[in-house]
Structure formats: C-alpha cells, structure tokens
PDB file of C-alpha atoms in Angstrom:
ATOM      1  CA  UNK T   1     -78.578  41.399  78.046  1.00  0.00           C
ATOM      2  CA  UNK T   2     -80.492  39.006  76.175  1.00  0.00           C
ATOM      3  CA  UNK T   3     -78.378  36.297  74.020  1.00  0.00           C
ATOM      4  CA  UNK T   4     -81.575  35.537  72.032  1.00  0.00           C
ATOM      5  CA  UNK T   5     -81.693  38.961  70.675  1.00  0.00           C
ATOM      6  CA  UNK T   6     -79.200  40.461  68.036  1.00  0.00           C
ATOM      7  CA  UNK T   7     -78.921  43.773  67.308  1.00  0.00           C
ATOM      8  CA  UNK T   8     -77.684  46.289  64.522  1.00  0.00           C
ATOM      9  CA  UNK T   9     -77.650  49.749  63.867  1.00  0.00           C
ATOM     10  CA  UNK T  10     -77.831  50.983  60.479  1.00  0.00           C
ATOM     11  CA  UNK T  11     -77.991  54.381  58.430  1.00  0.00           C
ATOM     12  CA  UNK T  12     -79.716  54.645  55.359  1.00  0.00           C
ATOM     13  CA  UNK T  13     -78.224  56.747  52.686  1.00  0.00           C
ATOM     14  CA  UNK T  14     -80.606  59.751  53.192  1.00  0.00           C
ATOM     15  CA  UNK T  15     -78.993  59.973  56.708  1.00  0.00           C
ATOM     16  CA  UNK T  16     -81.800  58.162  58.621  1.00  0.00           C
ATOM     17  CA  UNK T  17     -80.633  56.115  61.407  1.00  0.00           C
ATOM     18  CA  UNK T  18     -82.339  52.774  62.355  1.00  0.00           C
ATOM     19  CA  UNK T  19     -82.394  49.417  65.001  1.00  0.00           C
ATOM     20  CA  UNK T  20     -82.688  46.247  63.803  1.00  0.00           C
ATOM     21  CA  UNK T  21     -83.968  43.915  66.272  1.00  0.00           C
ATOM     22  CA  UNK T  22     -83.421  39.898  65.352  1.00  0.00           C
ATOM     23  CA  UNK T  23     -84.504  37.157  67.157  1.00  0.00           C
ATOM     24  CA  UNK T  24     -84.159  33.472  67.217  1.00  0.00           C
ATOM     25  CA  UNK T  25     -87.549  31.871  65.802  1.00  0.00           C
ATOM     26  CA  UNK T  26     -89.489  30.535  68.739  1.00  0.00           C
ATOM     27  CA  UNK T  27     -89.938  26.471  68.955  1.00  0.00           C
ATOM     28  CA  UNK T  28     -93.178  26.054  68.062  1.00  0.00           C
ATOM     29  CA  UNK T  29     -93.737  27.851  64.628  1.00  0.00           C
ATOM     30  CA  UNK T  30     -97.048  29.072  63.594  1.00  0.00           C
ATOM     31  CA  UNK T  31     -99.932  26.921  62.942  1.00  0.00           C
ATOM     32  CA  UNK T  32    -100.851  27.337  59.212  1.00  0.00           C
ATOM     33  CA  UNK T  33    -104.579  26.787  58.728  1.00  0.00           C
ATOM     34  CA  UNK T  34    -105.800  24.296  55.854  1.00  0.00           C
ATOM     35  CA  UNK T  35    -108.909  26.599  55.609  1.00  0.00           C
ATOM     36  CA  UNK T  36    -111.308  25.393  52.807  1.00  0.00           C
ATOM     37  CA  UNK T  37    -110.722  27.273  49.089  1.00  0.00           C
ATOM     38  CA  UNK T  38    -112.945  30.264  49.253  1.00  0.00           C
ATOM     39  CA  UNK T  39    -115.812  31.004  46.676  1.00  0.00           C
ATOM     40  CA  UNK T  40    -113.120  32.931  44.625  1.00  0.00           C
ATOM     41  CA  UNK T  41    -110.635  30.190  43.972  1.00  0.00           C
ATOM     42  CA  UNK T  42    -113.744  27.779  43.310  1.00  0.00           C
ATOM     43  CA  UNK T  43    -114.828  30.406  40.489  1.00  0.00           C
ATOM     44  CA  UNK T  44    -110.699  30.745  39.223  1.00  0.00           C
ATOM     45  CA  UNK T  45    -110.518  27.168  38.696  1.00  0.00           C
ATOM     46  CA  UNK T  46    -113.598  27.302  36.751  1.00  0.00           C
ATOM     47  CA  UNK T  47    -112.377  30.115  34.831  1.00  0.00           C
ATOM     48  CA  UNK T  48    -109.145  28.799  33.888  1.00  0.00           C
ATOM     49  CA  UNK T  49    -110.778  25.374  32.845  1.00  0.00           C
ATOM     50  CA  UNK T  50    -112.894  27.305  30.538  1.00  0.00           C
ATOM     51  CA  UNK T  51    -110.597  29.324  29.180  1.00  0.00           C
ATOM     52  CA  UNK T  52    -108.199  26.287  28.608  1.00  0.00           C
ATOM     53  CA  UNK T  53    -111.187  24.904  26.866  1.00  0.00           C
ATOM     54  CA  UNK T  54    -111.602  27.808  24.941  1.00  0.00           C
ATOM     55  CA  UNK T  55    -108.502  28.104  24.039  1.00  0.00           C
ATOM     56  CA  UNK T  56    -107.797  24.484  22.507  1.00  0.00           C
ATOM     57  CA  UNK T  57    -111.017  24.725  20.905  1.00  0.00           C
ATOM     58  CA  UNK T  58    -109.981  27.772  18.612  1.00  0.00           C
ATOM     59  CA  UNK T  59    -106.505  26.339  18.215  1.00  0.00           C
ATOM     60  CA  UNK T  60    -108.221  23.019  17.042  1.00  0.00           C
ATOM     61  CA  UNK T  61    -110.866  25.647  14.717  1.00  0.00           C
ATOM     62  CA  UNK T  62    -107.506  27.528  13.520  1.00  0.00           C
ATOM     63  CA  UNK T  63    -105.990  24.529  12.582  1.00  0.00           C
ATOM     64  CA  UNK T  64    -108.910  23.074  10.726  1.00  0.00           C
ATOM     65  CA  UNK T  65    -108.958  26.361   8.454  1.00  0.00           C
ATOM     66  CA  UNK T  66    -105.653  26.366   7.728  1.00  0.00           C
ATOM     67  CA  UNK T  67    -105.846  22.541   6.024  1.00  0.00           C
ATOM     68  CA  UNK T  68    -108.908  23.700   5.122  1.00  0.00           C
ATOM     69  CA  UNK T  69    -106.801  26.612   2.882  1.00  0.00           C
ATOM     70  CA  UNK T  70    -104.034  24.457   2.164  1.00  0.00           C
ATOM     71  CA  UNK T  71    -106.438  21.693   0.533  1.00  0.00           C
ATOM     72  CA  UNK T  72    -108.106  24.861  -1.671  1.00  0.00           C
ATOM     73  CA  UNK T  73    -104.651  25.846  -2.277  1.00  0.00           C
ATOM     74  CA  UNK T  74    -104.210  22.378  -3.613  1.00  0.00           C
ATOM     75  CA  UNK T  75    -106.867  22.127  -5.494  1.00  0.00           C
ATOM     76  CA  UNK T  76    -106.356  25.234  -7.192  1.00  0.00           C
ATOM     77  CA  UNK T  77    -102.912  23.739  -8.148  1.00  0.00           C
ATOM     78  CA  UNK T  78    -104.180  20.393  -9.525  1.00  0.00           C
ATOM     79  CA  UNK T  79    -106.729  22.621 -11.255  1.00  0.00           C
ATOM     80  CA  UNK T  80    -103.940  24.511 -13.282  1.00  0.00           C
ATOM     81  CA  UNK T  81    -101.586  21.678 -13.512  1.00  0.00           C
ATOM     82  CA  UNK T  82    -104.386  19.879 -15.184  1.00  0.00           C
ATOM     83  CA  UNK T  83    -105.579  22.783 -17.611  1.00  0.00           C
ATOM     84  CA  UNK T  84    -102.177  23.134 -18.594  1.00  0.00           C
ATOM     85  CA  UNK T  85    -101.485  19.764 -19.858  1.00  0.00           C
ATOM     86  CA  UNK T  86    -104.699  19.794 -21.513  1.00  0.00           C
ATOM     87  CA  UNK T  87    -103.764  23.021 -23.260  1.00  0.00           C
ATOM     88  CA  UNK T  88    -100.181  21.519 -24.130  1.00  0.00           C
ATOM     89  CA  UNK T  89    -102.118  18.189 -25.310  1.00  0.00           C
ATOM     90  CA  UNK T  90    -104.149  20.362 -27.809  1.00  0.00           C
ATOM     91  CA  UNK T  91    -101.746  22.400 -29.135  1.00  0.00           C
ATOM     92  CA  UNK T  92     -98.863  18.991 -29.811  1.00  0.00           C
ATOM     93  CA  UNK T  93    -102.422  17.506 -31.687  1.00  0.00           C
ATOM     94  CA  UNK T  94    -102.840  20.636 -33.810  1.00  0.00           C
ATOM     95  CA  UNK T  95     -99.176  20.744 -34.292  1.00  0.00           C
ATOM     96  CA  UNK T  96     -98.965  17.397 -35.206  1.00  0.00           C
ATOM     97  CA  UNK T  97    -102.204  17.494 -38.139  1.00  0.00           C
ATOM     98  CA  UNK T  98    -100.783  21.194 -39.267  1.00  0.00           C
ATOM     99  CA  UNK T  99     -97.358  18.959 -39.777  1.00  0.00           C
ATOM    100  CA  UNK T 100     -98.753  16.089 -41.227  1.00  0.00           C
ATOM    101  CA  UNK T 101    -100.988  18.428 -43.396  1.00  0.00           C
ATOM    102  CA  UNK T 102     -98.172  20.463 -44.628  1.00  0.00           C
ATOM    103  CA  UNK T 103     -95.888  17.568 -45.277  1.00  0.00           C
ATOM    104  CA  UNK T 104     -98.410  16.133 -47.411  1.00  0.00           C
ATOM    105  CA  UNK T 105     -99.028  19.052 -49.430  1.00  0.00           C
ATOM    106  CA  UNK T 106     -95.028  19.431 -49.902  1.00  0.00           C
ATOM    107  CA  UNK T 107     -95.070  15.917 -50.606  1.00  0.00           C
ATOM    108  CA  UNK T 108     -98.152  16.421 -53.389  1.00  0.00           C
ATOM    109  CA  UNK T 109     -95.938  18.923 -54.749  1.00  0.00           C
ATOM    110  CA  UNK T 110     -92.999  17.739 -55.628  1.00  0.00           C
ATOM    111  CA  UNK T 111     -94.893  14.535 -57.179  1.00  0.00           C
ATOM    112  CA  UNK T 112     -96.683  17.090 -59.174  1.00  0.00           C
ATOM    113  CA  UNK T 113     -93.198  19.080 -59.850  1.00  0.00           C
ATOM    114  CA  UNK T 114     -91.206  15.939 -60.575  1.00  0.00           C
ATOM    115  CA  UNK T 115     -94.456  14.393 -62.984  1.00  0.00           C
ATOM    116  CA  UNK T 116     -94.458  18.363 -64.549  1.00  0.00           C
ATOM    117  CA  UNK T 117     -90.770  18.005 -65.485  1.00  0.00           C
ATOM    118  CA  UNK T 118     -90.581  14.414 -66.685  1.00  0.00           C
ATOM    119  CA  UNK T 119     -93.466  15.448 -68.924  1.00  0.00           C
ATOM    120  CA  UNK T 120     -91.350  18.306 -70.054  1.00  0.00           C
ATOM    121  CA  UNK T 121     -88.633  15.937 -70.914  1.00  0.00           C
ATOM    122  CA  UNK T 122     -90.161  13.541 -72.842  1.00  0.00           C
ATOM    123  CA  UNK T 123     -91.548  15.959 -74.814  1.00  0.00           C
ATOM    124  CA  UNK T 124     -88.100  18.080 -75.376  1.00  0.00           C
ATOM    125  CA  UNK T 125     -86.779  14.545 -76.759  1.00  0.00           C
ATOM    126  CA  UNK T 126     -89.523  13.995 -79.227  1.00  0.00           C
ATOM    127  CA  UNK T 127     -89.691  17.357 -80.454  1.00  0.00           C
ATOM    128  CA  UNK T 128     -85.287  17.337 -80.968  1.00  0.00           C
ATOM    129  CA  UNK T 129     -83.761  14.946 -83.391  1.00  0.00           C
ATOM    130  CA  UNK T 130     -83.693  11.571 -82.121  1.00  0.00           C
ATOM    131  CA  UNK T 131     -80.032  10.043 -80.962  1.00  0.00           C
ATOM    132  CA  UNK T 132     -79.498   6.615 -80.413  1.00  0.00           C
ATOM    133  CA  UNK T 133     -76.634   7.590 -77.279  1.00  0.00           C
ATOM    134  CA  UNK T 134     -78.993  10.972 -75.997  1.00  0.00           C
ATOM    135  CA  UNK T 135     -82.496   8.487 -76.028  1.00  0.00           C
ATOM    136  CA  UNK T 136     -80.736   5.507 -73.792  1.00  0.00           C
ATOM    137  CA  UNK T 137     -79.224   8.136 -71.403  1.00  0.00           C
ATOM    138  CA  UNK T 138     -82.654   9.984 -71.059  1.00  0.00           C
ATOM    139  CA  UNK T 139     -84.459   6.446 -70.805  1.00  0.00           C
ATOM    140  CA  UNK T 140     -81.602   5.595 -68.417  1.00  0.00           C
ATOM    141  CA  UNK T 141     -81.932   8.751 -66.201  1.00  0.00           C
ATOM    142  CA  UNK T 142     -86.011   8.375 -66.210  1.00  0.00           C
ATOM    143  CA  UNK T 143     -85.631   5.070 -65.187  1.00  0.00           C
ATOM    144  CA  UNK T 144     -83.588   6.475 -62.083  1.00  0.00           C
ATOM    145  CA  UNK T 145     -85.999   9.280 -61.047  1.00  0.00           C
ATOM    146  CA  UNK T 146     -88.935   7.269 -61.324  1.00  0.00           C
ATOM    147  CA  UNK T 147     -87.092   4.355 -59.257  1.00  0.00           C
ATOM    148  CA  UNK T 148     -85.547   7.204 -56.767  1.00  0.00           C
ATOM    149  CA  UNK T 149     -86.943   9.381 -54.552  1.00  0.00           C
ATOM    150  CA  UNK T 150     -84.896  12.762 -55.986  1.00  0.00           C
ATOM    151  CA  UNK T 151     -84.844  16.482 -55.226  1.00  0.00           C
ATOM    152  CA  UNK T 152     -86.351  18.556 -57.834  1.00  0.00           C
ATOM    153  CA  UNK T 153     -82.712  20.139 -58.316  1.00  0.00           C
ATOM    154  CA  UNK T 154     -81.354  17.264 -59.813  1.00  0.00           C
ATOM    155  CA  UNK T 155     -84.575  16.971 -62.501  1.00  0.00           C
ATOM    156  CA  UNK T 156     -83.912  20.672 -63.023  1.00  0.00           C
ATOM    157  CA  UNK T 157     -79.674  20.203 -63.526  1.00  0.00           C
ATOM    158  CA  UNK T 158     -81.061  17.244 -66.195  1.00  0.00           C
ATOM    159  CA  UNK T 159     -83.322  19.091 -67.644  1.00  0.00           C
ATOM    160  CA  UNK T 160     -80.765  22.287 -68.464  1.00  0.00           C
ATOM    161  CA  UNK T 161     -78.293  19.513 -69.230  1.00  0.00           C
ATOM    162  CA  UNK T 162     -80.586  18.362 -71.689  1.00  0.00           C
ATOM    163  CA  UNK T 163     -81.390  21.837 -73.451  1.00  0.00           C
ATOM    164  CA  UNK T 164     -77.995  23.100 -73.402  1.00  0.00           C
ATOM    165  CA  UNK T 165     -77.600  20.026 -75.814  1.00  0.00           C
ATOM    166  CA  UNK T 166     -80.245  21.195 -77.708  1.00  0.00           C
ATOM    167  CA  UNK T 167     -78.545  24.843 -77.807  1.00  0.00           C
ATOM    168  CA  UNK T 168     -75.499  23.442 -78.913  1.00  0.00           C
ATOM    169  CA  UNK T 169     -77.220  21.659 -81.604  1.00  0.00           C
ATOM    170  CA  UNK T 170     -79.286  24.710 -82.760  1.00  0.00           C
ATOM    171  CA  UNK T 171     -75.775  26.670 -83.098  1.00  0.00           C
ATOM    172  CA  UNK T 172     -74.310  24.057 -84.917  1.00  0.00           C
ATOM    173  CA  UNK T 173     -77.079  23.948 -87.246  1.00  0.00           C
ATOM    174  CA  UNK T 174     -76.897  27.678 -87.698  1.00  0.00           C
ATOM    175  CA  UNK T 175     -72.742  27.509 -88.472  1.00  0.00           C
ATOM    176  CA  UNK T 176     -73.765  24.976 -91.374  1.00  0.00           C
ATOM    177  CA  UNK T 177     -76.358  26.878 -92.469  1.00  0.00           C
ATOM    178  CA  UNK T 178     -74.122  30.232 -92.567  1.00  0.00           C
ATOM    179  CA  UNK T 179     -71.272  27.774 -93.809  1.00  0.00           C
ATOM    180  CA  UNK T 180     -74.052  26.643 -96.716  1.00  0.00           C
ATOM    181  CA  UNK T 181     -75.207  30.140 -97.286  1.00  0.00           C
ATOM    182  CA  UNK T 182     -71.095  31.107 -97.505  1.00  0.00           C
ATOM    183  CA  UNK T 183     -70.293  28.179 -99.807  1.00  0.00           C
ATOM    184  CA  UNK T 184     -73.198  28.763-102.385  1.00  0.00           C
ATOM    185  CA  UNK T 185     -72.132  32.665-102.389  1.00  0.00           C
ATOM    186  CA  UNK T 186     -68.928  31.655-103.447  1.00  0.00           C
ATOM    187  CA  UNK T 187     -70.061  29.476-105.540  1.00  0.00           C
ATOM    188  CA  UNK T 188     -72.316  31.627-107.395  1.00  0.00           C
ATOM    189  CA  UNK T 189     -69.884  34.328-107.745  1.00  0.00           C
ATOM    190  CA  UNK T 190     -67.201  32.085-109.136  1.00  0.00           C
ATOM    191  CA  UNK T 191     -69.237  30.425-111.728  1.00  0.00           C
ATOM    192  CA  UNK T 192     -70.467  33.928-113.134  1.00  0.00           C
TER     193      UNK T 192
END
C-alpha cells in the first residue's frame, strides 16, 4: 500500500457512493508560463483607460452644470433680493412725501382753523359791551394762543366760554327789561 496516497470513501446524499483519491503534491510544482498578454487584454486595458477617461470627463461636465445652475440660481436670488429693496425703497419715499404732504395740509389747517376762530373772537368782543376785566382776559388768552402752539379744542372751550358770557348777559338784560316792563305796569296802574 502506498503511504503517499490517502483515501476516503464517501456517499452523497442521493445515495451515490464515491473514492476520493489524495496525494501528496509532487516536488517540483508546475512551471507557470509568463506568456506575453494576448491581443484581448491589450484591447481591455485600452478599454478600461477609455472608459475611465470617459467617465471623469462627464463627472468633470456634470459638475460644471451643476455650478453652472447653482450660479443661475444665484443670480436669480440677487435679482429678487435686489427688486425687492428697490420696491421697499419706493414705497418708504412715497410714504414718506404722502406723510409729509398730509402733515402739512393738517398743519395748514389748523393755522387756518385757529386764524378762523381768533377772528371770530375779536369780533364777538367788539360787537358785546366792552368790560374792562372780560377785554384783559381775552387780550390775555390771545396773547397765549398766538404765543402757543394749542389744539383747536381749547380755542373752541374759549370761545363757548366766551358766548355763554354773552348768554348770560342777554338774559340778564331780558330780566331788567321784563323787571322795567313790570315796574312801569305797576306804575301806570297805580297812578290811574
């Protein structure tokens, strides 16, 4: 019996029975041949070169489009950024002159109010009897709205002020006059 040779006998699982035959390798192994590359692995190399090439060259074209978009996205941006500032620009200017223009006018206006109602004073205090105390107060209270910068309110509570004087007087008139009217009816009656 060879030592050299081991052997084994196995089933498979469909029932089949088989040798196995193993040896020890031999001393000498086999000579492997350095043959030179064949035509095929000359044209592979060539191949995979240019498809290496290829492939950098449309990751290199991929890449330029995409900062290509992201610079038009950009743009676009700047573009909107920029129209929107000069939209917000215009409308604080317009704002601004509609203010300006409707402060003035409000500002005309109450001149023309407050110039409207001293007018209307001074001429309620000529046309009622003249008082020494009522013609320093009104002089005194002119004095103060032309010096002061005042609502309109407080011309209008001086000018009611100043007419429910003139009520007051006009009733008191009237009571004299009835009081007259009363006395001289008596009068007559008595002396007839």
């Amino acid at each position: 019996m060879d030592f050299n040779v081991h052997r084994k006998e196995i089933k498979s699982p469909g029932g089949v029975a088989f040798e196995l035959v193993w040896e020890k390798p031999s001393k000498d192994p086999a000579k492997v041949l350095n043959s030179p590359p064949s035509k095929d692995d000359i044209n592979v190399e060539k191949r995979i070169k240019e498809k290496q090439i290829a492939a950098e060259e449309r990751r290199k074209s991929m890449e330029c489009s995409r900062q290509q978009q992201a610079q038009k996205n950009n743009q676009k941006i700047m573009e909107a950024r920029a129209k929107a500032e000069a939209l917000d620009k215009k409308f604080k200017e317009e704002a601004e002159v509609k203010l300006m223009e409707k402060l003035q006018r409000i500002e005309g206006n109450q001149k023309a109010c407050k110039e409207n109602l001293l007018l209307k004073l001074k001429e309620h205090l000529l046309s009622t009897k003249p008082c020494a105390y009522r013609i320093i107060v009104v002089n005194l209270a002119l004095e103060h709205l032309l010096s002061t910068k005042l609502w309109p309110s407080h011309i209008i509570v001086l000018y009611l002020a100043l007419e429910q004087d003139e009520k007051i007087e006009k009733v008191q008139k009237r009571k004299k006059v009835i009081g007259d009217i009363g006395d001289d009816g008596d009068a007559s009656s008595t002396s007839s």
